[in-house]
Amino acid sequence: MNKATALLWVAVILWGVAIAPTKWALESFSPLLLMFFRLLFSGILFAPYVLRKKKLKGMSIPWLRLFILSFTGVAGYFMLTSSGISLTSGTHASIIDASLPLFIILFAALYLKEKVTYMQWIGLAIGIFGVLLISLLMQNAGTLEMNGSSFIGDMLILASTWLFAFYTIQMKRPQAEAKLPSEAFTALTLSLGAIIVFPFALVEVFVYGWPEHITAKSWWSLCFLVIGPSIMAYWCWNKALEKVSGATSGFYMNMLPLISILASIVLLQEQMTVRILIGGAFVLLGVGIAEKASRSQQKEALCNLISE
């Protein structure tokens, strides 16, 4: 295993297992307060590195554009994800998150006017059916699963997936932020994310009160979320991308749902029901069909370009 491959594995494992410490931290923290602390501490830890390297010296910062990107890809995404995870199981959240590539395809068609093949539409339909199979059947039953899942929690996770898909589509049409170094871009979006989340967290604390008792387990979980998934994973991922292709990195990203599901079962002691297995299989099948169609479309476009 070379260094780049090892870095990719470290990144996806850190992101994948984050579902468990998020659940543990939510035992003490309210969802929005947890996300505020996570973004605030991540931004604070990133800032000295950026300032020491003088990454922003003499550069114009597109604050409005960064605010929009931070809301969709950081603040809004994390607020919905944290709130959703507090109401649903890790297995449900992991499988619904796996549908992200499908919604990127859908938003690319609607927002970027990209051509979507019939096979991609089929993959999208199969994946959405899998998500509905997991969420709606439970709603019809009118009860919580043994894993503590709820329809509202599932829908919040689904909404976070839509929001991050929209963020990804915006990043496909880079503007002034493309001139910023990646470390500076991350530090700024994390810091802006904390600023955006702050008033929501403040209202949450005003309504529900400050946590009466924050356990050591919750503090350590917060520390892991800041240092692991928010900082180390990002650093490892970007270092690896300097050496590997986009196709290779895409393979490792597809491993994320499987790692998250495994973490939910092993670390959170959640049960894998037949319905979750079937729904998850439909989601992964839909993603596989859609991504295979995307690769075929890219190869065809490349061949046409070469022939011209």
CSV table of C-alpha atoms in Angstrom, one decimal:
chain,number,residue,atom,x,y,z
A,1,MET,CA,0.0,0.0,0.0
A,2,ASN,CA,1.5,3.3,-1.1
A,3,LYS,CA,1.3,6.6,0.9
A,4,ALA,CA,-1.5,8.1,-1.2
A,5,THR,CA,-3.7,5.0,-0.8
A,6,ALA,CA,-3.0,4.9,3.0
A,7,LEU,CA,-4.1,8.6,3.2
A,8,LEU,CA,-7.3,7.9,1.3
A,9,TRP,CA,-8.1,5.1,3.7
A,10,VAL,CA,-7.4,7.3,6.7
A,11,ALA,CA,-9.7,10.0,5.4
A,12,VAL,CA,-12.7,7.7,4.5
A,13,ILE,CA,-12.4,5.8,7.8
A,14,LEU,CA,-12.4,9.0,9.8
A,15,TRP,CA,-15.4,10.3,7.9
A,16,GLY,CA,-17.1,6.9,8.1
A,17,VAL,CA,-16.8,6.3,11.8
A,18,ALA,CA,-17.9,9.9,12.6
A,19,ILE,CA,-21.5,8.7,12.9
A,20,ALA,CA,-20.7,7.1,16.3
A,21,PRO,CA,-19.0,10.0,18.1
A,22,THR,CA,-21.7,12.3,16.7
A,23,LYS,CA,-24.3,10.1,18.4
A,24,TRP,CA,-22.3,10.0,21.6
A,25,ALA,CA,-21.8,13.8,21.6
A,26,LEU,CA,-25.5,14.3,21.1
A,27,GLU,CA,-26.1,12.5,24.4
A,28,SER,CA,-25.1,15.7,26.1
A,29,PHE,CA,-25.1,18.5,23.5
A,30,SER,CA,-28.1,19.7,21.5
A,31,PRO,CA,-27.7,19.2,17.7
A,32,LEU,CA,-27.1,22.9,16.7
A,33,LEU,CA,-24.9,23.6,19.7
A,34,LEU,CA,-22.7,20.6,18.9
A,35,MET,CA,-22.3,21.8,15.3
A,36,PHE,CA,-21.4,25.3,16.4
A,37,PHE,CA,-18.6,24.0,18.7
A,38,ARG,CA,-17.4,21.6,16.0
A,39,LEU,CA,-17.2,24.4,13.3
A,40,LEU,CA,-15.8,27.0,15.7
A,41,PHE,CA,-13.0,24.8,17.1
A,42,SER,CA,-12.1,23.5,13.6
A,43,GLY,CA,-11.9,27.0,12.2
A,44,ILE,CA,-9.8,28.2,15.2
A,45,LEU,CA,-7.3,25.3,14.7
A,46,PHE,CA,-7.1,25.8,11.0
A,47,ALA,CA,-6.6,29.6,11.1
A,48,PRO,CA,-3.0,29.7,12.6
A,49,TYR,CA,-1.8,27.3,9.8
A,50,VAL,CA,-3.3,29.6,7.1
A,51,LEU,CA,-1.9,32.7,8.7
A,52,ARG,CA,1.5,31.2,9.3
A,53,LYS,CA,1.7,30.1,5.7
A,54,LYS,CA,0.5,33.6,4.6
A,55,LYS,CA,-2.0,31.9,2.3
A,56,LEU,CA,-4.2,35.0,2.1
A,57,LYS,CA,-1.5,37.7,1.7
A,58,GLY,CA,-2.5,40.1,-1.0
A,59,MET,CA,-5.6,38.2,-2.0
A,60,SER,CA,-9.1,39.4,-2.6
A,61,ILE,CA,-11.6,37.3,-0.6
A,62,PRO,CA,-15.1,36.8,-2.2
A,63,TRP,CA,-17.1,37.0,1.0
A,64,LEU,CA,-20.6,36.8,-0.4
A,65,ARG,CA,-19.7,33.7,-2.5
A,66,LEU,CA,-18.0,32.1,0.5
A,67,PHE,CA,-21.0,32.8,2.6
A,68,ILE,CA,-23.3,31.0,0.1
A,69,LEU,CA,-20.9,28.0,-0.1
A,70,SER,CA,-20.5,27.9,3.6
A,71,PHE,CA,-24.3,27.9,4.2
A,72,THR,CA,-24.9,25.1,1.7
A,73,GLY,CA,-21.9,22.9,2.2
A,74,VAL,CA,-21.0,23.5,5.8
A,75,ALA,CA,-23.5,25.3,8.1
A,76,GLY,CA,-26.8,24.2,6.6
A,77,TYR,CA,-25.5,20.7,5.8
A,78,PHE,CA,-24.2,20.1,9.3
A,79,MET,CA,-27.2,21.6,11.0
A,80,LEU,CA,-29.6,19.3,9.1
A,81,THR,CA,-27.2,16.3,9.5
A,82,SER,CA,-26.8,16.8,13.3
A,83,SER,CA,-30.5,17.3,13.8
A,84,GLY,CA,-31.3,14.3,11.7
A,85,ILE,CA,-28.8,12.0,13.4
A,86,SER,CA,-30.3,13.0,16.8
A,87,LEU,CA,-33.6,11.6,15.6
A,88,THR,CA,-32.7,8.6,13.5
A,89,SER,CA,-30.3,5.7,13.5
A,90,GLY,CA,-26.7,5.6,12.2
A,91,THR,CA,-27.6,2.9,9.6
A,92,HIS,CA,-30.5,4.9,8.2
A,93,ALA,CA,-28.3,8.1,8.0
A,94,SER,CA,-25.5,6.2,6.3
A,95,ILE,CA,-27.8,4.6,3.6
A,96,ILE,CA,-29.6,7.9,2.9
A,97,ASP,CA,-26.2,9.7,2.6
A,98,ALA,CA,-25.2,7.1,0.1
A,99,SER,CA,-27.8,8.6,-2.3
A,100,LEU,CA,-25.7,11.8,-2.7
A,101,PRO,CA,-24.3,11.0,-6.2
A,102,LEU,CA,-27.9,10.5,-7.4
A,103,PHE,CA,-29.0,13.9,-6.4
A,104,ILE,CA,-25.8,15.5,-7.8
A,105,ILE,CA,-26.9,14.0,-11.2
A,106,LEU,CA,-30.4,15.4,-10.7
A,107,PHE,CA,-29.3,18.9,-9.7
A,108,ALA,CA,-26.7,18.9,-12.5
A,109,ALA,CA,-29.6,18.3,-15.0
A,110,LEU,CA,-31.8,21.0,-13.4
A,111,TYR,CA,-29.2,23.6,-12.6
A,112,LEU,CA,-26.3,23.1,-15.0
A,113,LYS,CA,-28.5,21.7,-17.8
A,114,GLU,CA,-26.2,18.7,-18.1
A,115,LYS,CA,-27.5,15.8,-20.2
A,116,VAL,CA,-28.8,12.9,-18.2
A,117,THR,CA,-29.0,9.5,-19.9
A,118,TYR,CA,-32.0,7.1,-19.5
A,119,MET,CA,-29.7,4.8,-17.5
A,120,GLN,CA,-28.9,7.6,-15.0
A,121,TRP,CA,-32.7,8.3,-14.7
A,122,ILE,CA,-33.2,4.6,-14.0
A,123,GLY,CA,-30.4,4.6,-11.3
A,124,LEU,CA,-31.9,7.7,-9.8
A,125,ALA,CA,-35.4,6.1,-9.6
A,126,ILE,CA,-34.0,2.9,-8.0
A,127,GLY,CA,-32.0,4.8,-5.5
A,128,ILE,CA,-34.9,7.0,-4.5
A,129,PHE,CA,-37.1,3.9,-4.2
A,130,GLY,CA,-34.5,2.5,-1.7
A,131,VAL,CA,-34.6,5.6,0.4
A,132,LEU,CA,-38.4,5.6,0.5
A,133,LEU,CA,-38.5,1.9,1.3
A,134,ILE,CA,-36.4,2.6,4.4
A,135,SER,CA,-38.2,5.8,5.5
A,136,LEU,CA,-41.9,5.6,4.4
A,137,LEU,CA,-42.6,2.0,5.5
A,138,MET,CA,-41.5,3.0,9.0
A,139,GLN,CA,-43.8,6.0,8.9
A,140,ASN,CA,-46.7,3.8,7.9
A,141,ALA,CA,-46.0,1.5,10.8
A,142,GLY,CA,-46.3,4.6,13.1
A,143,THR,CA,-43.5,3.5,15.5
A,144,LEU,CA,-39.8,3.9,16.1
A,145,GLU,CA,-37.5,1.1,15.0
A,146,MET,CA,-35.4,-0.8,17.6
A,147,ASN,CA,-32.5,1.4,16.4
A,148,GLY,CA,-34.3,4.6,17.3
A,149,SER,CA,-35.1,5.8,13.8
A,150,SER,CA,-37.8,8.3,12.9
A,151,PHE,CA,-39.3,9.5,9.7
A,152,ILE,CA,-38.5,13.2,10.6
A,153,GLY,CA,-34.9,12.2,11.3
A,154,ASP,CA,-34.6,10.4,7.9
A,155,MET,CA,-36.1,13.4,6.1
A,156,LEU,CA,-33.7,15.8,7.8
A,157,ILE,CA,-30.8,13.6,6.6
A,158,LEU,CA,-32.3,13.5,3.1
A,159,ALA,CA,-32.6,17.3,3.1
A,160,SER,CA,-28.9,17.6,4.2
A,161,THR,CA,-28.0,15.3,1.2
A,162,TRP,CA,-29.9,17.6,-1.2
A,163,LEU,CA,-28.2,20.7,0.3
A,164,PHE,CA,-24.8,19.2,-0.1
A,165,ALA,CA,-25.6,18.0,-3.6
A,166,PHE,CA,-26.5,21.7,-4.4
A,167,TYR,CA,-23.2,22.8,-2.9
A,168,THR,CA,-21.3,20.2,-5.1
A,169,ILE,CA,-23.1,21.6,-8.2
A,170,GLN,CA,-22.0,25.1,-7.2
A,171,MET,CA,-18.4,24.0,-6.9
A,172,LYS,CA,-18.6,22.6,-10.4
A,173,ARG,CA,-18.9,26.2,-11.6
A,174,PRO,CA,-16.1,27.8,-9.6
A,175,GLN,CA,-15.9,31.6,-9.3
A,176,ALA,CA,-13.5,33.8,-7.4
A,177,GLU,CA,-13.1,31.2,-4.6
A,178,ALA,CA,-11.1,29.0,-7.1
A,179,LYS,CA,-8.1,31.4,-6.6
A,180,LEU,CA,-8.0,30.7,-2.9
A,181,PRO,CA,-5.6,28.0,-1.6
A,182,SER,CA,-7.6,25.0,-0.5
A,183,GLU,CA,-6.4,25.4,3.2
A,184,ALA,CA,-7.6,29.0,3.2
A,185,PHE,CA,-10.9,28.1,1.6
A,186,THR,CA,-11.6,25.4,4.2
A,187,ALA,CA,-10.6,27.7,7.1
A,188,LEU,CA,-12.8,30.5,5.9
A,189,THR,CA,-15.8,28.3,5.2
A,190,LEU,CA,-15.5,26.6,8.5
A,191,SER,CA,-15.3,29.9,10.3
A,192,LEU,CA,-18.2,31.4,8.4
A,193,GLY,CA,-20.1,28.2,9.1
A,194,ALA,CA,-19.7,28.7,12.8
A,195,ILE,CA,-20.9,32.3,12.4
A,196,ILE,CA,-24.0,31.1,10.5
A,197,VAL,CA,-24.8,28.4,13.0
A,198,PHE,CA,-24.3,30.6,16.0
A,199,PRO,CA,-27.8,32.4,16.0
A,200,PHE,CA,-29.6,29.1,15.5
A,201,ALA,CA,-27.6,27.5,18.3
A,202,LEU,CA,-28.3,30.5,20.5
A,203,VAL,CA,-32.1,30.1,19.9
A,204,GLU,CA,-31.8,26.4,20.6
A,205,VAL,CA,-30.1,27.1,23.9
A,206,PHE,CA,-32.7,29.8,24.8
A,207,VAL,CA,-35.6,27.4,24.1
A,208,TYR,CA,-34.1,24.1,25.5
A,209,GLY,CA,-31.5,25.5,27.9
A,210,TRP,CA,-27.8,24.8,28.3
A,211,PRO,CA,-26.9,21.1,28.7
A,212,GLU,CA,-27.3,20.3,32.4
A,213,HIS,CA,-24.4,17.8,32.4
A,214,ILE,CA,-21.8,17.2,29.7
A,215,THR,CA,-20.1,13.9,30.1
A,216,ALA,CA,-16.5,13.2,29.4
A,217,LYS,CA,-17.6,10.8,26.7
A,218,SER,CA,-19.4,13.7,24.9
A,219,TRP,CA,-16.4,16.1,25.3
A,220,TRP,CA,-14.0,13.4,23.9
A,221,SER,CA,-16.4,12.8,21.0
A,222,LEU,CA,-16.5,16.5,20.2
A,223,CYS,CA,-12.7,16.6,20.2
A,224,PHE,CA,-12.6,13.6,17.8
A,225,LEU,CA,-15.1,15.3,15.5
A,226,VAL,CA,-13.0,18.4,15.4
A,227,ILE,CA,-9.5,16.8,15.0
A,228,GLY,CA,-10.5,13.7,13.0
A,229,PRO,CA,-13.2,14.2,10.4
A,230,SER,CA,-13.0,18.0,10.3
A,231,ILE,CA,-9.2,18.5,10.1
A,232,MET,CA,-7.1,15.3,9.7
A,233,ALA,CA,-9.5,13.7,7.2
A,234,TYR,CA,-9.5,16.8,5.0
A,235,TRP,CA,-5.7,17.1,5.1
A,236,CYS,CA,-5.2,13.4,4.2
A,237,TRP,CA,-7.7,13.6,1.4
A,238,ASN,CA,-6.2,16.6,-0.2
A,239,LYS,CA,-2.7,15.3,0.1
A,240,ALA,CA,-3.8,12.0,-1.5
A,241,LEU,CA,-5.6,13.9,-4.4
A,242,GLU,CA,-2.2,15.3,-5.4
A,243,LYS,CA,-1.1,11.8,-6.3
A,244,VAL,CA,-4.3,9.9,-7.4
A,245,SER,CA,-6.9,10.4,-10.1
A,246,GLY,CA,-10.5,11.4,-9.6
A,247,ALA,CA,-11.7,7.9,-10.5
A,248,THR,CA,-9.6,6.4,-7.8
A,249,SER,CA,-10.8,8.9,-5.1
A,250,GLY,CA,-14.4,8.2,-6.2
A,251,PHE,CA,-14.0,4.5,-5.4
A,252,TYR,CA,-12.9,5.3,-1.9
A,253,MET,CA,-15.8,7.8,-1.5
A,254,ASN,CA,-18.2,5.0,-2.4
A,255,MET,CA,-16.8,3.0,0.6
A,256,LEU,CA,-18.1,5.7,3.0
A,257,PRO,CA,-21.6,4.3,3.5
A,258,LEU,CA,-20.3,0.8,4.1
A,259,ILE,CA,-17.9,2.1,6.7
A,260,SER,CA,-20.6,4.2,8.4
A,261,ILE,CA,-23.0,1.2,8.5
A,262,LEU,CA,-20.3,-1.0,10.0
A,263,ALA,CA,-19.5,1.7,12.6
A,264,SER,CA,-23.2,1.9,13.5
A,265,ILE,CA,-23.4,-1.8,14.0
A,266,VAL,CA,-20.2,-2.3,15.9
A,267,LEU,CA,-19.9,1.0,17.9
A,268,LEU,CA,-23.6,1.8,18.3
A,269,GLN,CA,-24.9,-1.7,18.6
A,270,GLU,CA,-27.5,-1.1,16.0
A,271,GLN,CA,-29.4,-3.9,14.3
A,272,MET,CA,-29.4,-4.5,10.6
A,273,THR,CA,-33.0,-5.3,9.7
A,274,VAL,CA,-34.2,-7.0,6.5
A,275,ARG,CA,-35.9,-3.8,5.3
A,276,ILE,CA,-32.7,-1.8,5.8
A,277,LEU,CA,-30.7,-4.4,3.9
A,278,ILE,CA,-33.2,-4.3,1.0
A,279,GLY,CA,-33.5,-0.5,1.0
A,280,GLY,CA,-29.7,-0.1,1.2
A,281,ALA,CA,-29.2,-2.6,-1.7
A,282,PHE,CA,-31.6,-0.5,-3.9
A,283,VAL,CA,-29.7,2.7,-3.0
A,284,LEU,CA,-26.3,1.2,-3.8
A,285,LEU,CA,-27.7,-0.4,-6.9
A,286,GLY,CA,-29.1,2.9,-8.1
A,287,VAL,CA,-25.8,4.7,-7.4
A,288,GLY,CA,-23.9,1.9,-9.2
A,289,ILE,CA,-26.1,2.1,-12.3
A,290,ALA,CA,-26.0,5.9,-12.4
A,291,GLU,CA,-22.2,6.2,-11.9
A,292,LYS,CA,-21.5,3.5,-14.6
A,293,ALA,CA,-23.7,5.4,-17.0
A,294,SER,CA,-21.8,8.6,-16.1
A,295,ARG,CA,-18.4,7.0,-16.8
A,296,SER,CA,-19.8,5.6,-20.2
A,297,GLN,CA,-21.0,9.1,-21.0
A,298,GLN,CA,-17.6,10.7,-20.2
A,299,LYS,CA,-15.7,8.1,-22.3
A,300,GLU,CA,-18.1,8.7,-25.2
A,301,ALA,CA,-17.5,12.5,-24.9
A,302,LEU,CA,-13.8,12.0,-24.8
A,303,CYS,CA,-13.8,9.7,-27.9
A,304,ASN,CA,-15.9,12.3,-29.8
A,305,LEU,CA,-13.4,15.0,-28.8
A,306,ILE,CA,-10.5,13.0,-30.0
A,307,SER,CA,-12.2,12.0,-33.3
A,308,GLU,CA,-12.8,15.7,-34.0
